[in-house]
Coordinates of C-alpha atoms and ligand atoms in Angstrom, one line a residue:
M11 CA 24.0 -53.8 43.5
E12 CA 21.9 -54.2 46.7
T13 CA 18.2 -53.5 46.2
L14 CA 15.7 -52.4 49.0
H15 CA 12.0 -53.1 48.7
P16 CA 9.9 -51.2 51.3
A17 CA 6.3 -52.4 51.4
S18 CA 5.0 -49.6 53.6
T19 CA 5.7 -45.9 54.2
A20 CA 6.9 -46.8 57.7
E21 CA 9.5 -49.2 56.2
L22 CA 10.5 -46.6 53.7
V23 CA 11.1 -44.1 56.4
D24 CA 13.1 -46.7 58.3
L25 CA 15.3 -47.6 55.3
V26 CA 16.1 -43.9 54.5
R27 CA 16.9 -43.2 58.2
R28 CA 19.2 -46.2 58.3
A29 CA 21.0 -45.1 55.1
N30 CA 21.7 -41.7 56.9
E31 CA 23.1 -43.5 59.9
D32 CA 25.3 -45.8 57.8
D33 CA 26.3 -43.0 55.4
R34 CA 25.0 -44.9 52.4
R35 CA 23.8 -43.4 49.0
L36 CA 20.5 -44.5 47.5
L37 CA 19.0 -44.3 44.0
V38 CA 15.2 -44.3 44.0
V39 CA 13.9 -46.6 41.3
G40 CA 10.4 -47.1 40.0
G41 CA 9.7 -48.8 36.7
R42 CA 13.3 -48.1 35.4
R43 CA 11.9 -46.5 32.2
H44 CA 13.7 -43.2 32.8
V45 CA 16.7 -44.0 35.0
D46 CA 19.1 -42.7 32.3
R47 CA 17.6 -39.2 32.9
G48 CA 20.0 -37.6 35.4
N49 CA 23.7 -37.4 35.8
P50 CA 25.4 -40.8 36.3
V51 CA 26.4 -41.2 40.0
E52 CA 27.7 -44.0 42.2
V53 CA 25.3 -45.3 44.8
D54 CA 25.4 -48.1 47.4
A55 CA 21.9 -49.4 46.9
E56 CA 18.7 -49.0 44.8
L57 CA 15.5 -48.2 46.7
W58 CA 12.7 -49.8 44.7
T59 CA 9.2 -48.3 45.2
T60 CA 7.3 -51.0 43.3
Q61 CA 5.9 -52.7 46.5
L62 CA 4.3 -49.4 47.5
D63 CA 1.5 -49.9 45.0
R64 CA -1.8 -49.6 46.9
L65 CA -4.9 -47.7 45.8
V66 CA -5.7 -45.5 48.9
A67 CA -8.9 -43.7 47.8
Y68 CA -10.8 -43.0 44.6
E69 CA -13.9 -40.9 44.4
P70 CA -14.8 -40.5 40.7
A71 CA -17.2 -37.7 41.6
E72 CA -14.4 -35.7 43.2
M73 CA -12.1 -36.4 40.2
V74 CA -9.3 -37.2 42.6
V75 CA -7.4 -40.5 43.1
V76 CA -5.0 -41.2 45.9
V77 CA -2.3 -43.9 45.3
E78 CA 1.0 -45.1 46.6
A79 CA 3.8 -43.9 44.4
G80 CA 5.0 -47.3 43.2
M81 CA 1.7 -48.1 41.5
R82 CA 2.2 -48.9 37.9
V83 CA 0.6 -46.5 35.4
G84 CA -1.2 -49.4 33.7
D85 CA -2.8 -50.5 37.0
L86 CA -3.9 -47.0 37.7
E87 CA -5.3 -46.7 34.2
R88 CA -7.5 -49.8 34.8
V89 CA -8.8 -48.4 38.1
L90 CA -9.7 -45.0 36.5
L91 CA -11.3 -46.6 33.5
E92 CA -14.0 -48.0 35.7
G93 CA -14.8 -44.5 36.7
G94 CA -14.7 -43.3 33.1
Q95 CA -11.6 -41.2 33.9
E96 CA -7.9 -40.9 33.1
W97 CA -4.6 -39.5 34.5
P98 CA -3.5 -38.3 31.1
V99 CA 0.3 -38.8 31.2
D100 CA 0.5 -41.4 28.4
A101 CA 3.6 -43.1 30.1
P102 CA 4.3 -46.8 29.5
A103 CA 2.1 -49.2 31.5
D104 CA 5.0 -50.4 33.6
A105 CA 6.3 -47.0 34.6
T106 CA 5.3 -46.0 38.1
V107 CA 3.2 -43.0 39.2
G108 CA 6.1 -41.7 41.3
G109 CA 8.6 -42.2 38.5
V110 CA 6.4 -40.2 36.1
I111 CA 6.2 -37.3 38.5
A112 CA 9.9 -37.4 39.6
S113 CA 11.1 -37.5 36.0
G114 CA 8.8 -34.7 35.0
A115 CA 7.8 -36.7 31.9
S116 CA 5.8 -34.8 29.2
S117 CA 2.8 -36.3 27.5
P118 CA 2.4 -35.9 23.7
R119 CA -0.9 -34.3 24.7
R120 CA 0.8 -31.7 26.9
L121 CA -0.4 -28.9 24.6
R122 CA -3.9 -29.2 26.1
L123 CA -3.3 -31.1 29.3
G124 CA -0.4 -29.2 30.7
A125 CA 2.5 -30.4 32.8
V126 CA 2.3 -33.5 35.0
R127 CA 3.2 -31.5 38.1
D128 CA -0.1 -29.6 37.8
S129 CA -2.0 -32.9 38.3
V130 CA -0.3 -33.5 41.7
L131 CA -2.7 -32.1 44.4
E132 CA -1.0 -33.6 47.4
A133 CA 2.1 -35.7 48.1
E134 CA 3.6 -37.6 51.0
V135 CA 7.3 -37.5 50.7
V136 CA 10.1 -39.1 52.7
T137 CA 12.9 -36.5 52.7
G138 CA 16.5 -37.5 52.2
D139 CA 17.1 -37.4 56.0
G140 CA 14.0 -39.6 56.7
R141 CA 11.3 -37.2 57.6
L142 CA 7.8 -37.9 56.4
I143 CA 6.2 -34.7 55.1
R144 CA 2.9 -34.0 53.5
S145 CA 2.1 -31.1 51.2
G146 CA -1.0 -29.9 49.4
A147 CA -4.5 -31.1 49.9
R148 CA -7.0 -33.6 48.3
T149 CA -9.0 -30.8 46.7
V150 CA -8.5 -29.1 43.4
K151 CA -9.1 -25.6 44.9
N152 CA -6.2 -25.4 47.3
V153 CA -4.3 -22.2 47.7
T154 CA -2.7 -22.3 51.1
G155 CA 0.9 -23.3 52.0
Y156 CA 4.0 -23.9 49.9
D157 CA 3.7 -26.2 46.9
L158 CA 6.3 -28.7 48.1
H159 CA 4.4 -31.4 46.3
K160 CA 5.1 -29.7 43.0
L161 CA 8.8 -29.3 43.9
V162 CA 9.3 -33.0 43.8
A163 CA 8.0 -33.1 40.2
G164 CA 11.1 -33.4 38.0
S165 CA 13.5 -33.7 41.0
L166 CA 14.8 -37.1 39.8
G167 CA 14.6 -38.6 43.3
T168 CA 17.2 -36.2 44.6
L169 CA 15.1 -34.4 47.3
G170 CA 12.9 -37.1 48.7
V171 CA 11.1 -40.3 48.0
I172 CA 7.5 -39.8 46.9
A173 CA 5.5 -42.3 48.9
Q174 CA 1.9 -41.4 48.1
V175 CA 0.1 -38.8 45.9
A176 CA -3.3 -37.4 45.4
L177 CA -3.8 -36.8 41.7
K178 CA -6.3 -34.7 39.8
V179 CA -7.9 -36.9 37.1
R180 CA -10.2 -36.0 34.3
P181 CA -13.1 -37.6 32.4
L182 CA -12.2 -39.6 29.4
P183 CA -13.0 -37.5 26.3
R184 CA -16.2 -38.4 24.6
A185 CA -14.7 -38.1 21.1
T186 CA -11.1 -38.6 20.0
R187 CA -9.5 -38.4 16.5
T188 CA -6.0 -38.5 15.3
L189 CA -5.2 -37.0 11.9
R190 CA -2.0 -37.7 10.0
F191 CA -0.6 -35.4 7.4
D192 CA 2.1 -37.3 5.5
R193 CA 5.2 -35.4 4.5
A194 CA 3.8 -32.2 6.1
S195 CA 6.5 -29.9 7.6
L196 CA 6.8 -28.0 10.8
D197 CA 5.2 -25.0 9.0
V198 CA 2.0 -27.1 8.6
A199 CA 2.2 -28.0 12.3
R200 CA 2.4 -24.3 13.1
S201 CA -0.6 -23.5 10.9
L202 CA -2.6 -26.2 12.6
L203 CA -1.6 -24.7 16.0
A204 CA -2.9 -21.3 14.9
S205 CA -6.1 -22.6 13.3
V206 CA -7.3 -25.5 15.5
A207 CA -8.4 -24.1 18.9
G208 CA -8.0 -26.5 21.8
A209 CA -6.0 -29.3 20.0
A210 CA -4.8 -31.9 22.4
G211 CA -1.4 -32.3 20.7
I212 CA 0.4 -31.6 17.4
L213 CA 3.4 -33.9 16.9
A214 CA 5.8 -33.1 14.0
T215 CA 8.2 -35.8 12.9
P216 CA 10.5 -35.9 9.8
D217 CA 7.7 -38.0 8.0
G218 CA 4.8 -35.7 8.7
V219 CA 2.5 -34.2 11.3
E220 CA -0.1 -35.8 13.6
L221 CA -2.9 -33.9 15.1
R222 CA -4.8 -35.2 18.2
L223 CA -8.3 -34.0 18.8
E224 CA -10.3 -34.7 21.9
G225 CA -13.4 -33.4 23.6
W226 CA -17.2 -33.3 23.0
D227 CA -18.5 -34.6 19.6
E228 CA -19.3 -31.2 18.3
E229 CA -16.1 -29.6 19.5
V230 CA -14.1 -32.3 17.7
E231 CA -16.2 -31.8 14.5
D232 CA -15.4 -28.1 14.6
Q233 CA -11.7 -28.8 15.1
L234 CA -11.8 -31.3 12.3
A235 CA -13.2 -28.7 9.9
A236 CA -10.6 -26.2 11.0
A237 CA -7.8 -28.7 10.4
R238 CA -9.1 -29.6 6.9
A239 CA -9.0 -25.9 6.0
V240 CA -5.2 -26.0 6.6
A241 CA -4.5 -29.3 4.9
E242 CA -6.2 -32.6 3.9
P243 CA -5.2 -35.4 6.2
S244 CA -3.7 -38.5 4.6
D245 CA -5.2 -40.9 7.1
E246 CA -6.6 -41.4 10.7
P247 CA -4.3 -43.7 12.7
E248 CA -5.8 -45.6 15.7
T249 CA -3.2 -44.4 18.2
Y250 CA -1.5 -41.1 18.9
P251 CA 1.3 -40.9 18.3
S252 CA 1.2 -43.6 15.6
S253 CA 4.9 -43.6 15.1
R254 CA 7.9 -42.7 17.3
P255 CA 11.0 -42.2 15.0
W256 CA 13.2 -41.5 18.0
D257 CA 12.6 -44.9 19.6
G258 CA 15.2 -47.6 19.1
H259 CA 18.1 -45.1 19.0
Q260 CA 21.1 -45.6 21.3
V261 CA 20.8 -42.0 22.6
V262 CA 17.5 -40.2 23.0
A263 CA 17.4 -36.5 24.2
E264 CA 14.4 -34.6 25.4
L265 CA 14.9 -31.2 23.9
A266 CA 13.2 -28.2 25.5
V267 CA 13.4 -24.8 23.8
P268 CA 11.1 -21.8 23.2
P269 CA 8.4 -23.2 20.9
S270 CA 9.3 -20.8 18.1
S271 CA 12.9 -22.2 18.0
L272 CA 12.0 -25.8 17.5
G273 CA 12.5 -25.8 13.7
A274 CA 15.9 -24.1 13.8
V275 CA 17.3 -26.3 16.6
L276 CA 16.0 -29.5 14.9
E277 CA 17.5 -28.6 11.5
G278 CA 19.3 -31.7 10.1
E279 CA 17.9 -34.1 12.6
T280 CA 16.3 -37.2 11.1
A281 CA 14.5 -39.0 14.1
F282 CA 12.5 -36.6 16.2
G283 CA 9.0 -36.0 17.5
A284 CA 8.4 -32.3 18.2
L285 CA 5.5 -31.1 20.3
T286 CA 4.4 -28.0 18.4
G287 CA 3.3 -25.1 20.6
V288 CA 5.1 -26.7 23.6
G289 CA 8.7 -26.6 22.6
I290 CA 9.6 -30.1 23.6
A291 CA 11.0 -32.7 21.2
W292 CA 12.3 -36.2 21.6
V293 CA 15.3 -36.7 19.4
G294 CA 16.9 -40.0 18.5
L295 CA 20.7 -39.7 18.0
E296 CA 23.5 -41.9 16.9
D297 CA 26.1 -41.1 19.6
E298 CA 27.2 -38.6 22.3
A299 CA 28.9 -36.4 19.6
S300 CA 25.4 -35.8 18.0
L301 CA 24.1 -35.1 21.5
T302 CA 26.8 -32.5 22.1
S303 CA 26.0 -30.8 18.8
L304 CA 22.2 -30.7 19.6
R305 CA 23.0 -29.3 23.0
A306 CA 25.1 -26.5 21.5
R307 CA 22.2 -25.5 19.2
A308 CA 19.7 -25.7 22.1
A309 CA 22.0 -23.5 24.2
Q310 CA 21.9 -20.7 21.6
V311 CA 18.2 -20.2 22.4
D312 CA 18.6 -20.9 26.1
G313 CA 17.2 -24.5 25.7
I314 CA 18.3 -27.8 27.2
A315 CA 18.6 -31.3 25.9
P316 CA 19.0 -33.9 28.7
A317 CA 19.5 -37.5 27.7
V318 CA 16.6 -39.7 28.6
R319 CA 18.2 -42.8 27.1
G320 CA 21.9 -43.6 26.8
P321 CA 24.9 -41.8 28.3
G322 CA 25.2 -38.0 28.5
G323 CA 23.4 -37.1 31.7
L324 CA 21.7 -33.8 31.9
G325 CA 24.4 -31.8 30.3
D326 CA 26.4 -28.9 31.7
T327 CA 23.6 -26.3 31.2
S328 CA 24.0 -23.5 33.7
L329 CA 21.3 -23.6 36.3
A330 CA 19.0 -20.6 37.0
A331 CA 19.4 -19.8 40.7
P332 CA 21.9 -22.5 41.6
D333 CA 22.0 -21.3 45.2
V334 CA 18.3 -22.0 45.6
H335 CA 18.7 -25.5 44.2
R336 CA 21.7 -26.1 46.6
R337 CA 19.7 -24.8 49.6
L338 CA 16.8 -27.0 48.7
K339 CA 19.0 -30.1 48.5
D340 CA 20.6 -29.2 51.8
A341 CA 17.1 -28.7 53.4
F342 CA 15.7 -32.0 52.0
D343 CA 18.7 -34.2 52.0
P344 CA 21.4 -32.6 54.3
N345 CA 23.5 -35.8 54.4
G346 CA 23.5 -36.3 50.6
V347 CA 21.9 -39.7 50.8
L348 CA 19.7 -39.4 47.7
A349 CA 22.0 -39.8 44.6
P350 CA 24.0 -36.6 45.2
G351 CA 25.2 -35.2 41.8
R352 CA 22.4 -36.7 39.8
G353 CA 20.4 -33.5 39.6
W354 CA 20.7 -30.3 37.5
G355 CA 23.9 -28.5 38.1
G356 CA 25.4 -31.6 39.6
I357 CA 23.4 -31.2 42.8
Ligands
LIG406 C1 4.4 -40.4 26.2 C2 5.5 -41.0 26.9 C3 6.1 -42.0 26.3 C4 7.2 -42.6 26.9 N1 7.8 -43.6 26.3 C5 8.8 -44.2 26.8 C6 9.4 -45.3 26.2 O1 8.9 -45.8 25.2 N2 10.4 -45.9 26.8 C7 10.9 -45.4 28.0 O2 11.9 -46.0 28.4 N3 10.4 -44.4 28.6 C8 9.3 -43.7 28.0 N4 8.8 -42.6 28.6 C9 9.4 -42.1 29.8 C10 8.9 -42.8 31.1 O3 7.6 -43.3 30.9 C11 8.8 -41.9 32.2 O4 9.8 -41.0 32.5 C12 8.5 -42.8 33.4 O5 7.2 -42.5 33.6 C13 9.4 -43.0 34.5 O6 8.8 -43.9 35.4 P1 9.5 -45.0 36.1 O7 8.6 -45.6 37.1 O8 10.0 -46.0 35.0 O9 10.7 -44.3 36.8 P2 12.2 -44.7 36.8 O10 12.8 -44.7 35.5 O11 12.4 -45.8 37.7 O12 12.8 -43.4 37.6 C14 12.8 -42.1 36.9 C15 13.4 -41.1 37.9 O13 12.4 -40.8 38.9 C16 13.0 -41.1 40.2 N5 11.9 -41.8 41.0 C17 11.2 -42.9 40.6 N6 10.3 -43.1 41.5 C18 10.4 -42.2 42.5 C19 9.7 -41.9 43.7 N7 8.7 -42.6 44.1 N8 10.1 -40.8 44.4 C20 11.1 -40.0 44.0 N9 11.8 -40.2 42.9 C21 11.4 -41.3 42.1 C22 14.2 -42.0 39.9 O14 15.2 -41.8 40.9 C23 14.6 -41.5 38.6 O15 15.4 -40.3 38.7 C24 7.7 -42.1 28.1 C25 7.1 -41.0 28.7 C26 6.0 -40.5 28.1 C27 5.2 -39.4 28.8

């Protein structure tokens, strides 16, 4: 497979325009950590973003960093550490900023920190037909215009190539604690959710529950007391999450259901991590048949279970407002250059 390596936005624009002229299909690739997410499609070349990796601007006082989209998450982490800040996505160090945004990856701390798209203040995107557009602004309080920069979050590289982004970052928390409750059930996780105000994350696995606390010293002490009133922790691991039972499986699905349905949909599963209060769970599966069965249970509560590792694609979940998705694809990528068929609804 041919690979293309633009080292500037101008080169990126040029490569995408040429693909339009030559009627070639491109798959955008960052760190390759999530390329299985999306329907499998044939392309003519891979467009690698990893040479677009410059730091454009960083003002710690503004809590905004501007980077090219191919910058590795680990490199950004090091830059921000010097300012005592973080972009709290918790993705692997070799994933790219653009890949995290385009795959709409969820952090295990999503309960408190929200969705990754909300950290994107501004984006420069090269559309499928080779136009360079900019949306948003480098300020946190920005209310004008359409949020096109949020539209590319989760778009799996099917609308445009993210070239550069301005990200909202946050101060590193003063205090952090992870509490582990061995053999605790999803019911305990739910009690923790109800009792511990402002928890950063509550991950339930088949082996127990992990509670992540972050904030000011006093705040974390209060949360700790509230958690102990629910159950006595077994230990305090250094990392959160301290175990990932879904890792190492041939097929991993990212389940998304109403939070109250997590328990019912995960019934019988043996290798999951469920984000209580969020409704997202990573589920390790043996094969595609188990994926089909999980999807059927998810569909009963209007949920989805795209594969993030292994075969299976996004599944045949019916898309809300398919016409809108189709029109967006036509507007951004009229010639179908960016991996047509890869997105939701086969768009
Ligand atoms: C807490 C956490 C833990 C994770 N752990 C793992 C793990 O252990 N193993 C693992 O494999 N993954 C893991 N992931 C998922 C993975 O980190 C993310 O999905 C990842 O950030 C993808 O980045 P990437 O650069 O590897 O993108 P890629 O995998 O290269 O691409 C992902 C998607 O984004 C598109 N894309 C990439 N760059 C751009 C761009 N600039 N513009 C437009 N579209 C683009 C691609 O076309 C593709 O559809 C984890 C995620 C989180 C949040």
